[in-house]
Backbone as ProteinMPNN parsed JSONL, in Angstrom:
{"seq_chain_A": "MKANIINDEIKVFGVIPKQWKTYLNFDKAPKELLESEGFFDVEIPTIDQKTQQLGNIFWDSELTMFTYHVIAKTDIDIAYELAMQGWHEPAFAMRIIAPDALLIQAPGIETWARYKGLPVIVENDSVYLYCDFILPVHQSLLSAYQEVISIEMRPEP", "coords_chain_A": {"N_chain_A": [[86.183, 115.688, 128.654], [87.21, 117.292, 125.796], [86.903, 119.487, 122.944], [87.848, 120.93, 119.738], [87.907, 123.18, 117.041], [89.494, 122.41, 114.174], [90.932, 123.034, 111.134], [88.42, 123.637, 110.047], [86.871, 121.516, 111.011], [85.388, 119.699, 113.602], [87.194, 118.478, 116.216], [87.337, 115.882, 118.562], [88.776, 115.483, 121.73], [89.819, 113.088, 123.821], [91.767, 113.269, 125.681], [93.669, 116.016, 126.55], [96.211, 117.366, 124.583], [99.708, 116.921, 125.504], [101.55, 118.618, 124.462], [101.132, 121.496, 122.667], [101.085, 123.537, 119.9], [103.344, 125.998, 120.767], [103.31, 125.405, 123.383], [104.337, 123.579, 126.247], [103.426, 120.948, 128.436], [100.724, 121.269, 128.088], [98.472, 120.029, 128.707], [98.09, 120.493, 131.292], [97.429, 123.052, 131.567], [95.824, 126.195, 132.544], [92.186, 126.673, 132.488], [91.479, 128.978, 131.116], [93.62, 129.397, 129.231], [93.383, 127.044, 127.705], [90.892, 127.475, 126.55], [91.383, 129.845, 125.137], [92.817, 128.817, 123.141], [90.951, 127.375, 121.817], [89.923, 125.021, 122.974], [87.241, 123.604, 124.324], [84.693, 122.328, 126.537], [82.91, 119.28, 125.989], [79.63, 118.442, 125.936], [77.532, 115.833, 126.44], [74.313, 115.221, 125.526], [71.698, 113.975, 127.602], [69.726, 111.207, 126.614], [66.753, 109.456, 125.572], [67.343, 106.333, 124.905], [65.646, 104.537, 123.61], [64.007, 106.03, 121.982], [65.422, 108.116, 120.783], [68.537, 109.381, 119.351], [71.941, 110.281, 119.155], [73.038, 112.914, 117.095], [75.092, 114.815, 114.924], [78.105, 116.332, 116.189], [78.308, 119.757, 117.34], [79.146, 123.277, 117.587], [77.988, 125.132, 120.265], [77.283, 128.32, 120.569], [75.887, 129.919, 122.402], [76.025, 128.486, 124.735], [78.689, 128.187, 124.977], [80.115, 125.752, 124.426], [80.792, 122.463, 123.112], [78.436, 120.29, 121.791], [75.946, 117.722, 121.041], [73.566, 117.17, 118.449], [70.228, 116.164, 119.087], [68.374, 113.509, 117.936], [65.243, 112.358, 116.888], [64.326, 108.989, 116.749], [63.166, 107.076, 113.963], [60.167, 105.229, 113.326], [60.955, 103.017, 111.84], [63.694, 102.804, 112.438], [63.514, 102.165, 115.207], [62.062, 99.713, 115.103], [63.959, 98.173, 113.71], [66.111, 98.112, 115.502], [64.872, 96.689, 117.605], [64.424, 94.232, 116.308], [67.039, 93.438, 115.997], [67.962, 92.884, 118.512], [69.545, 90.609, 120.483], [70.836, 89.506, 118.368], [73.85, 88.511, 118.079], [76.059, 88.936, 116.48], [76.303, 91.266, 114.374], [77.633, 91.699, 111.973], [77.325, 89.481, 110.369], [75.363, 87.761, 107.951], [73.479, 85.717, 108.346], [72.202, 83.29, 110.715], [72.49, 80.181, 112.391], [70.594, 78.399, 114.55], [70.721, 76.144, 117.097], [69.931, 73.394, 119.425], [72.094, 73.186, 122.255], [72.839, 70.548, 122.881], [73.259, 69.391, 120.472], [75.819, 69.883, 119.74], [77.261, 68.012, 121.044], [76.451, 65.655, 119.763], [77.431, 66.171, 117.189], [80.237, 67.193, 117.151], [82.102, 68.097, 115.374], [81.031, 70.237, 113.948], [81.129, 72.696, 115.504], [83.946, 72.718, 115.752], [84.854, 73.005, 113.063], [83.616, 75.475, 112.429], [84.836, 77.262, 114.142], [87.432, 76.979, 113.282], [87.269, 78.14, 110.822], [86.976, 80.701, 111.615], [84.502, 81.612, 112.347], [81.85, 82.989, 114.375], [80.832, 81.255, 117.284], [78.281, 80.95, 119.507], [77.268, 80.081, 122.682], [74.331, 80.035, 124.444], [71.868, 80.113, 126.907], [71.029, 77.239, 126.62], [71.146, 77.064, 123.879], [72.838, 77.055, 120.683], [74.381, 79.43, 118.753], [75.379, 79.93, 115.581], [77.056, 81.97, 113.408], [77.076, 83.119, 110.118], [77.792, 83.899, 106.639], [76.856, 82.488, 104.437], [75.828, 79.273, 103.38], [77.557, 76.47, 102.775], [77.351, 74.214, 100.035], [78.18, 71.63, 100.572], [77.527, 71.376, 103.254], [74.767, 71.389, 103.417], [73.444, 68.956, 103.46], [73.82, 68.07, 106.065], [72.515, 70.027, 107.489], [69.909, 69.629, 106.573], [69.483, 67.131, 107.671], [69.143, 67.727, 110.365], [66.906, 69.448, 110.389], [64.646, 69.442, 111.9], [65.304, 70.274, 114.421], [66.84, 72.583, 114.223], [67.1, 76.108, 113.383], [67.24, 78.429, 110.785], [68.099, 81.745, 110.288], [67.831, 84.869, 108.693], [69.613, 87.9, 108.931], [68.036, 90.702, 110.183], [66.785, 93.367, 108.097], [67.712, 96.836, 107.785]], "CA_chain_A": [[86.424, 115.616, 127.242], [87.251, 118.61, 125.15], [86.887, 119.549, 121.457], [88.393, 122.097, 119.186], [87.754, 123.282, 115.577], [90.732, 122.451, 113.438], [90.742, 122.957, 109.69], [86.958, 123.753, 109.813], [86.223, 120.312, 111.418], [85.409, 119.556, 115.042], [87.957, 117.239, 116.64], [87.124, 115.573, 119.984], [89.918, 115.017, 122.399], [89.615, 112.381, 125.093], [92.847, 113.746, 126.569], [94.29, 117.206, 126.029], [97.639, 117.034, 124.193], [100.711, 117.403, 126.371], [102.194, 119.649, 123.769], [100.292, 122.152, 121.645], [101.825, 124.66, 119.352], [104.578, 126.22, 121.445], [103.106, 125.113, 124.789], [104.651, 122.315, 126.897], [102.499, 120.641, 129.544], [99.498, 122.008, 127.677], [97.395, 119.255, 129.378], [97.971, 121.033, 132.673], [97.155, 124.549, 131.418], [94.56, 126.66, 133.117], [91.007, 126.732, 131.597], [91.483, 130.27, 130.249], [94.493, 129.145, 128.141], [92.725, 126.057, 126.966], [89.803, 128.053, 125.819], [91.95, 130.811, 124.188], [93.357, 127.962, 122.055], [89.831, 126.768, 121.204], [89.58, 123.853, 123.697], [86.117, 123.751, 125.215], [84.052, 121.164, 127.031], [81.923, 118.631, 125.315], [78.523, 118.04, 126.751], [76.755, 114.819, 125.773], [73.048, 115.289, 126.084], [70.91, 112.811, 128.028], [68.629, 110.902, 125.701], [66.009, 108.245, 125.778], [67.84, 105.48, 123.839], [64.656, 103.848, 122.84], [63.369, 106.891, 120.97], [66.366, 109.163, 120.396], [69.879, 109.074, 119.043], [72.808, 111.444, 118.983], [73.459, 113.289, 115.765], [76.549, 115.284, 114.783], [78.582, 117.336, 117.237], [78.3, 121.108, 116.921], [79.531, 124.303, 118.541], [76.826, 125.869, 120.781], [77.896, 129.575, 121.047], [75.184, 130.436, 123.573], [76.545, 127.795, 126.009], [80.145, 128.076, 124.837], [80.544, 124.328, 124.529], [80.366, 121.624, 122.025], [77.381, 119.354, 122.154], [75.394, 116.943, 119.964], [72.097, 117.297, 118.123], [69.429, 114.978, 119.524], [67.473, 113.225, 116.743], [64.23, 111.323, 117.16], [64.402, 107.756, 115.814], [62.028, 106.769, 113.222], [59.614, 103.867, 113.609], [61.784, 101.964, 111.249], [64.928, 102.615, 113.237], [63.098, 101.437, 116.395], [61.684, 98.309, 114.73], [65.138, 97.414, 113.37], [66.869, 97.815, 116.752], [64.19, 95.613, 118.305], [64.636, 92.935, 115.596], [68.462, 93.061, 116.19], [68.203, 92.495, 119.937], [69.862, 89.129, 120.582], [71.682, 89.171, 117.17], [75.094, 88.738, 118.665], [77.129, 89.207, 115.47], [75.591, 91.941, 113.306], [78.414, 91.623, 110.736], [77.035, 88.29, 109.654], [74.04, 87.871, 107.248], [72.605, 84.711, 108.789], [72.632, 82.488, 111.805], [71.917, 78.877, 112.54], [70.274, 78.199, 115.945], [70.588, 74.742, 117.351], [70.153, 73.103, 120.845], [73.543, 72.909, 122.566], [73.102, 69.151, 122.938], [73.621, 68.981, 119.135], [77.277, 69.922, 119.631], [77.779, 66.712, 121.54], [76.271, 64.664, 118.709], [78.139, 66.553, 116.019], [81.208, 68.211, 117.587], [82.837, 68.693, 114.155], [80.424, 71.547, 113.488], [81.85, 73.71, 116.192], [85.386, 72.731, 115.422], [84.961, 73.551, 111.718], [83.225, 76.946, 112.395], [85.915, 78.052, 114.859], [88.649, 76.867, 112.417], [87.057, 79.184, 109.778], [86.817, 82.013, 112.223], [83.006, 81.958, 112.482], [81.559, 82.959, 115.784], [79.866, 80.268, 117.857], [77.922, 81.488, 120.851], [76.301, 79.215, 123.403], [73.499, 80.827, 125.363], [70.567, 79.491, 127.217], [70.834, 75.952, 126.029], [71.148, 77.164, 122.386], [74.1, 77.387, 120.071], [74.164, 80.367, 117.644], [76.494, 79.936, 114.625], [76.869, 82.976, 112.515], [77.846, 82.955, 108.837], [77.141, 84.664, 105.519], [76.23, 81.607, 103.525], [75.884, 77.835, 103.83], [78.152, 75.735, 101.733], [76.567, 73.111, 99.524], [78.601, 70.386, 101.306], [76.854, 71.295, 104.59], [73.349, 71.388, 103.203], [72.811, 67.588, 103.849], [73.857, 68.048, 107.478], [71.426, 70.87, 107.965], [68.666, 68.903, 106.278], [69.245, 65.956, 108.621], [68.726, 68.328, 111.639], [66.001, 70.445, 110.104], [63.582, 69.447, 112.878], [65.733, 70.855, 115.652], [67.554, 73.829, 114.078], [66.472, 77.104, 112.607], [68.142, 79.329, 110.08], [67.499, 83.087, 110.279], [68.525, 85.896, 107.995], [69.75, 89.096, 109.623], [66.962, 91.724, 109.867], [67.248, 94.523, 107.283], [67.341, 98.082, 108.323]], "C_chain_A": [[86.284, 117.04, 126.68], [87.234, 118.443, 123.67], [87.407, 120.862, 120.997], [88.009, 122.025, 117.609], [89.044, 123.414, 114.912], [90.433, 122.163, 111.985], [89.208, 122.898, 109.378], [86.256, 122.395, 110.207], [86.405, 120.268, 112.905], [86.186, 118.315, 115.359], [87.722, 117.056, 118.172], [88.416, 114.998, 120.5], [89.505, 114.386, 123.648], [90.635, 112.822, 126.111], [93.43, 114.954, 125.82], [95.776, 116.899, 125.714], [98.603, 117.641, 125.213], [101.484, 118.6, 125.758], [101.264, 120.236, 122.71], [100.986, 123.459, 121.22], [103.174, 124.77, 120.078], [104.504, 125.87, 122.983], [103.499, 123.684, 125.176], [103.718, 122.095, 128.079], [101.152, 121.298, 129.368], [98.274, 121.373, 128.419], [97.078, 119.718, 130.727], [97.676, 122.564, 132.707], [95.847, 124.94, 132.031], [93.391, 126.658, 132.042], [91.023, 127.832, 130.619], [92.416, 130.025, 129.003], [93.933, 128.163, 127.156], [91.71, 126.698, 125.96], [90.303, 129.126, 124.828], [92.493, 130.07, 122.994], [92.218, 127.142, 121.371], [89.362, 125.478, 121.826], [88.397, 124.087, 124.555], [85.465, 122.428, 125.579], [83.107, 120.633, 126.013], [80.833, 118.054, 126.23], [77.685, 117.03, 125.889], [75.412, 114.855, 126.363], [72.502, 113.923, 126.538], [69.848, 112.466, 127.052], [67.915, 109.645, 126.079], [66.412, 107.35, 124.642], [66.805, 104.706, 123.053], [64.061, 104.651, 121.672], [64.272, 107.942, 120.401], [67.801, 108.689, 120.103], [70.644, 110.378, 119.001], [73.139, 111.741, 117.552], [74.886, 113.833, 115.786], [76.789, 116.328, 115.877], [78.559, 118.723, 116.578], [78.711, 122.073, 118.014], [78.296, 125.1, 118.969], [77.395, 127.194, 121.371], [77.206, 130.197, 122.205], [75.77, 129.821, 124.825], [78.086, 127.746, 126.04], [80.62, 126.784, 125.148], [80.193, 123.642, 123.24], [79.348, 120.669, 122.566], [76.863, 118.581, 120.927], [73.931, 117.271, 119.771], [71.468, 116.02, 118.636], [68.37, 114.78, 118.456], [66.472, 112.144, 117.245], [64.391, 110.179, 116.205], [63.073, 107.631, 115.166], [61.379, 105.443, 113.672], [60.375, 102.786, 112.99], [63.066, 101.715, 111.976], [64.564, 101.765, 114.639], [62.729, 99.955, 116.114], [62.981, 97.556, 114.382], [65.957, 97.122, 114.646], [66.181, 96.762, 117.603], [64.476, 94.272, 117.689], [66.127, 92.562, 115.825], [68.788, 92.694, 117.558], [68.454, 90.984, 119.9], [70.653, 88.68, 119.381], [73.11, 89.475, 117.606], [76.193, 89.231, 117.69], [76.524, 89.985, 114.235], [76.35, 91.978, 111.939], [78.056, 90.484, 109.839], [75.579, 88.302, 109.157], [73.062, 86.778, 107.822], [73.144, 84.029, 110.066], [71.912, 81.226, 111.888], [71.801, 78.748, 114.095], [70.043, 76.719, 116.186], [70.604, 74.492, 118.928], [71.594, 72.76, 121.068], [73.805, 71.456, 122.631], [73.579, 68.603, 121.522], [75.1, 68.99, 118.954], [77.943, 68.663, 120.139], [77.566, 65.552, 120.464], [77.147, 64.921, 117.475], [79.216, 67.565, 116.321], [82.073, 68.782, 116.469], [82.268, 69.986, 113.614], [81.141, 72.647, 114.153], [83.264, 73.882, 115.885], [85.583, 73.408, 114.018], [84.702, 75.075, 111.679], [84.282, 77.706, 113.025], [87.148, 78.085, 113.987], [88.497, 77.974, 111.319], [86.8, 80.54, 110.248], [85.433, 82.507, 112.363], [82.67, 82.036, 113.894], [80.505, 81.894, 116.138], [79.563, 80.796, 119.19], [76.956, 80.546, 121.483], [75.68, 80.038, 124.52], [72.129, 80.159, 125.668], [70.19, 78.23, 126.58], [70.723, 75.943, 124.484], [72.544, 77.481, 121.908], [73.702, 78.314, 118.851], [75.491, 80.369, 116.814], [76.178, 80.91, 113.576], [77.743, 82.825, 111.322], [77.159, 83.907, 107.837], [76.526, 83.794, 104.484], [76.493, 80.204, 104.018], [76.459, 77.199, 102.555], [77.372, 74.532, 101.3], [76.889, 71.798, 100.254], [77.963, 70.204, 102.737], [75.41, 71.141, 104.525], [72.736, 70.039, 103.694], [72.823, 67.522, 105.395], [72.677, 68.919, 108.078], [70.005, 70.248, 107.74], [68.387, 67.758, 107.191], [68.801, 66.521, 109.934], [67.687, 69.313, 111.506], [64.859, 70.53, 111.257], [63.961, 70.153, 114.147], [66.562, 72.205, 115.483], [66.714, 74.796, 113.297], [67.547, 77.985, 111.963], [67.417, 80.627, 109.883], [68.416, 83.982, 109.442], [68.573, 87.2, 108.967], [68.652, 90.082, 109.26], [67.612, 92.799, 109.034], [66.78, 95.795, 107.907], [66.259, 98.866, 107.547]], "O_chain_A": [[85.402, 117.824, 127.033], [87.523, 117.356, 123.169], [87.42, 121.829, 121.759], [87.836, 120.953, 117.03], [89.688, 124.455, 115.05], [89.771, 121.182, 111.648], [88.798, 122.142, 108.497], [85.134, 122.165, 109.757], [87.418, 120.724, 113.435], [85.894, 117.232, 114.851], [87.9, 117.994, 118.949], [89.068, 114.174, 119.859], [88.893, 115.036, 124.496], [90.373, 112.749, 127.311], [93.652, 114.903, 124.61], [96.474, 116.256, 126.497], [98.362, 118.733, 125.729], [101.992, 119.462, 126.475], [100.672, 119.487, 121.933], [101.387, 124.306, 122.019], [104.01, 123.867, 120.049], [105.472, 126.019, 123.729], [103.076, 122.714, 124.548], [103.265, 123.079, 128.665], [100.531, 121.798, 130.306], [97.261, 122.013, 128.703], [96.018, 119.438, 131.287], [97.689, 123.211, 133.754], [94.888, 124.169, 132.054], [93.654, 126.641, 130.839], [90.645, 127.681, 129.457], [92.06, 130.389, 127.882], [93.979, 128.376, 125.944], [91.722, 126.463, 124.752], [89.694, 129.297, 123.771], [92.617, 130.655, 121.918], [92.476, 126.334, 120.479], [88.46, 124.852, 121.269], [88.568, 124.795, 125.547], [85.73, 121.446, 124.886], [82.539, 121.4, 125.235], [81.102, 117.29, 127.157], [77.218, 117.347, 124.794], [75.262, 114.572, 127.551], [72.798, 112.882, 125.951], [69.092, 113.355, 126.661], [68.441, 108.841, 126.849], [65.927, 107.524, 123.524], [67.075, 104.267, 121.935], [63.687, 104.139, 120.617], [63.811, 108.651, 119.507], [68.201, 107.641, 120.61], [70.062, 111.449, 118.831], [73.513, 110.813, 116.834], [75.745, 113.384, 116.545], [75.913, 117.035, 116.375], [78.773, 118.832, 115.371], [78.643, 121.758, 119.202], [77.622, 125.686, 118.121], [77.91, 127.214, 122.49], [77.834, 130.944, 122.956], [75.99, 130.493, 125.833], [78.684, 127.31, 127.024], [81.455, 126.627, 126.039], [79.431, 124.137, 122.41], [79.424, 120.284, 123.733], [77.368, 118.823, 119.83], [73.182, 117.585, 120.696], [72.076, 114.95, 118.625], [67.601, 115.677, 118.11], [66.838, 111.182, 117.919], [64.57, 110.369, 115.002], [62.028, 108.004, 115.697], [62.026, 104.637, 114.34], [60.453, 101.695, 113.555], [63.497, 100.571, 112.127], [65.271, 100.845, 115.051], [63.101, 99.072, 116.886], [63.093, 96.382, 114.734], [66.436, 96.003, 114.832], [66.869, 95.996, 118.278], [64.738, 93.293, 118.388], [66.413, 91.365, 115.837], [69.89, 92.191, 117.775], [67.667, 90.211, 119.355], [71.118, 87.54, 119.37], [73.536, 90.625, 117.502], [77.147, 89.884, 118.112], [76.279, 89.383, 113.189], [75.753, 92.256, 110.899], [78.425, 90.483, 108.665], [74.682, 88.787, 109.847], [71.853, 86.996, 107.742], [74.31, 84.155, 110.439], [70.754, 81.177, 111.472], [72.769, 78.958, 114.826], [69.215, 76.113, 115.505], [71.208, 75.275, 119.661], [72.25, 72.143, 120.229], [74.963, 71.084, 122.447], [74.192, 67.54, 121.417], [75.635, 68.234, 118.142], [79.041, 68.3, 119.718], [78.388, 64.647, 120.317], [77.555, 63.978, 116.798], [79.155, 68.689, 115.823], [82.696, 69.832, 116.624], [82.946, 70.734, 112.909], [81.728, 73.489, 113.473], [83.77, 74.997, 115.762], [86.422, 74.297, 113.876], [85.415, 75.841, 111.031], [84.647, 78.76, 112.505], [87.848, 79.097, 113.943], [89.467, 78.638, 110.954], [86.459, 81.442, 109.483], [85.204, 83.71, 112.487], [83.162, 81.198, 114.649], [79.507, 81.673, 115.453], [80.476, 81.077, 119.966], [75.921, 80.231, 120.896], [76.344, 80.624, 125.375], [71.393, 79.728, 124.781], [69.095, 78.134, 126.026], [70.278, 74.968, 123.879], [73.338, 78.094, 122.622], [72.815, 77.986, 118.063], [76.551, 80.76, 117.303], [75.169, 80.77, 112.885], [78.921, 82.477, 111.404], [76.166, 84.579, 108.116], [75.725, 84.285, 103.688], [77.273, 79.979, 104.944], [75.94, 77.36, 101.451], [76.767, 73.871, 102.144], [76.009, 70.979, 100.518], [77.883, 69.111, 103.298], [74.813, 70.772, 105.537], [71.647, 70.017, 104.267], [71.895, 66.955, 105.973], [71.996, 68.531, 109.027], [69.099, 70.337, 108.568], [67.234, 67.427, 107.47], [68.08, 65.807, 110.632], [67.509, 70.065, 112.464], [64.254, 71.579, 111.479], [63.089, 70.596, 114.894], [66.917, 72.85, 116.469], [65.751, 74.413, 112.634], [68.607, 78.235, 112.537], [66.29, 80.66, 109.389], [69.639, 83.849, 109.492], [67.617, 87.466, 109.696], [68.382, 90.263, 108.073], [68.789, 93.123, 109.198], [65.687, 95.896, 108.464], [65.881, 99.964, 107.954]]}, "name": "protein", "num_of_chains": 1, "seq": "MKANIINDEIKVFGVIPKQWKTYLNFDKAPKELLESEGFFDVEIPTIDQKTQQLGNIFWDSELTMFTYHVIAKTDIDIAYELAMQGWHEPAFAMRIIAPDALLIQAPGIETWARYKGLPVIVENDSVYLYCDFILPVHQSLLSAYQEVISIEMRPEP"}
């Protein structure tokens, strides 16, 4: 992977362009030509993902390469990541967890959810239905099964 500074911004290239300015087959150019045009290696630091994260990319003039700042995660970041483990669909604000046997008793639930484009995940004898809100028309169904289901709100960062 290479990067270059273009219009005062670092642009990362997964693949060197085949054509660059007046050069054809630029992707096969020797390292010296690539570097003369500003294309240098990108080094991704090894981090402890539990306690660190990558920050912004920057040009390291001492090492003559692009790399990333390593940032320590805060206790809040770490707690949020732990809370989100197992939350399959982070885009949704809530989830309903039910035993998978409930789908046999009420198959219309899964059909309706999939029809509406809501994710339904079956894992370890449980069904996870992700949504942003519960329609009033479904409240009586949820109340009828309140002994065997749980409704959880997505953890806040």
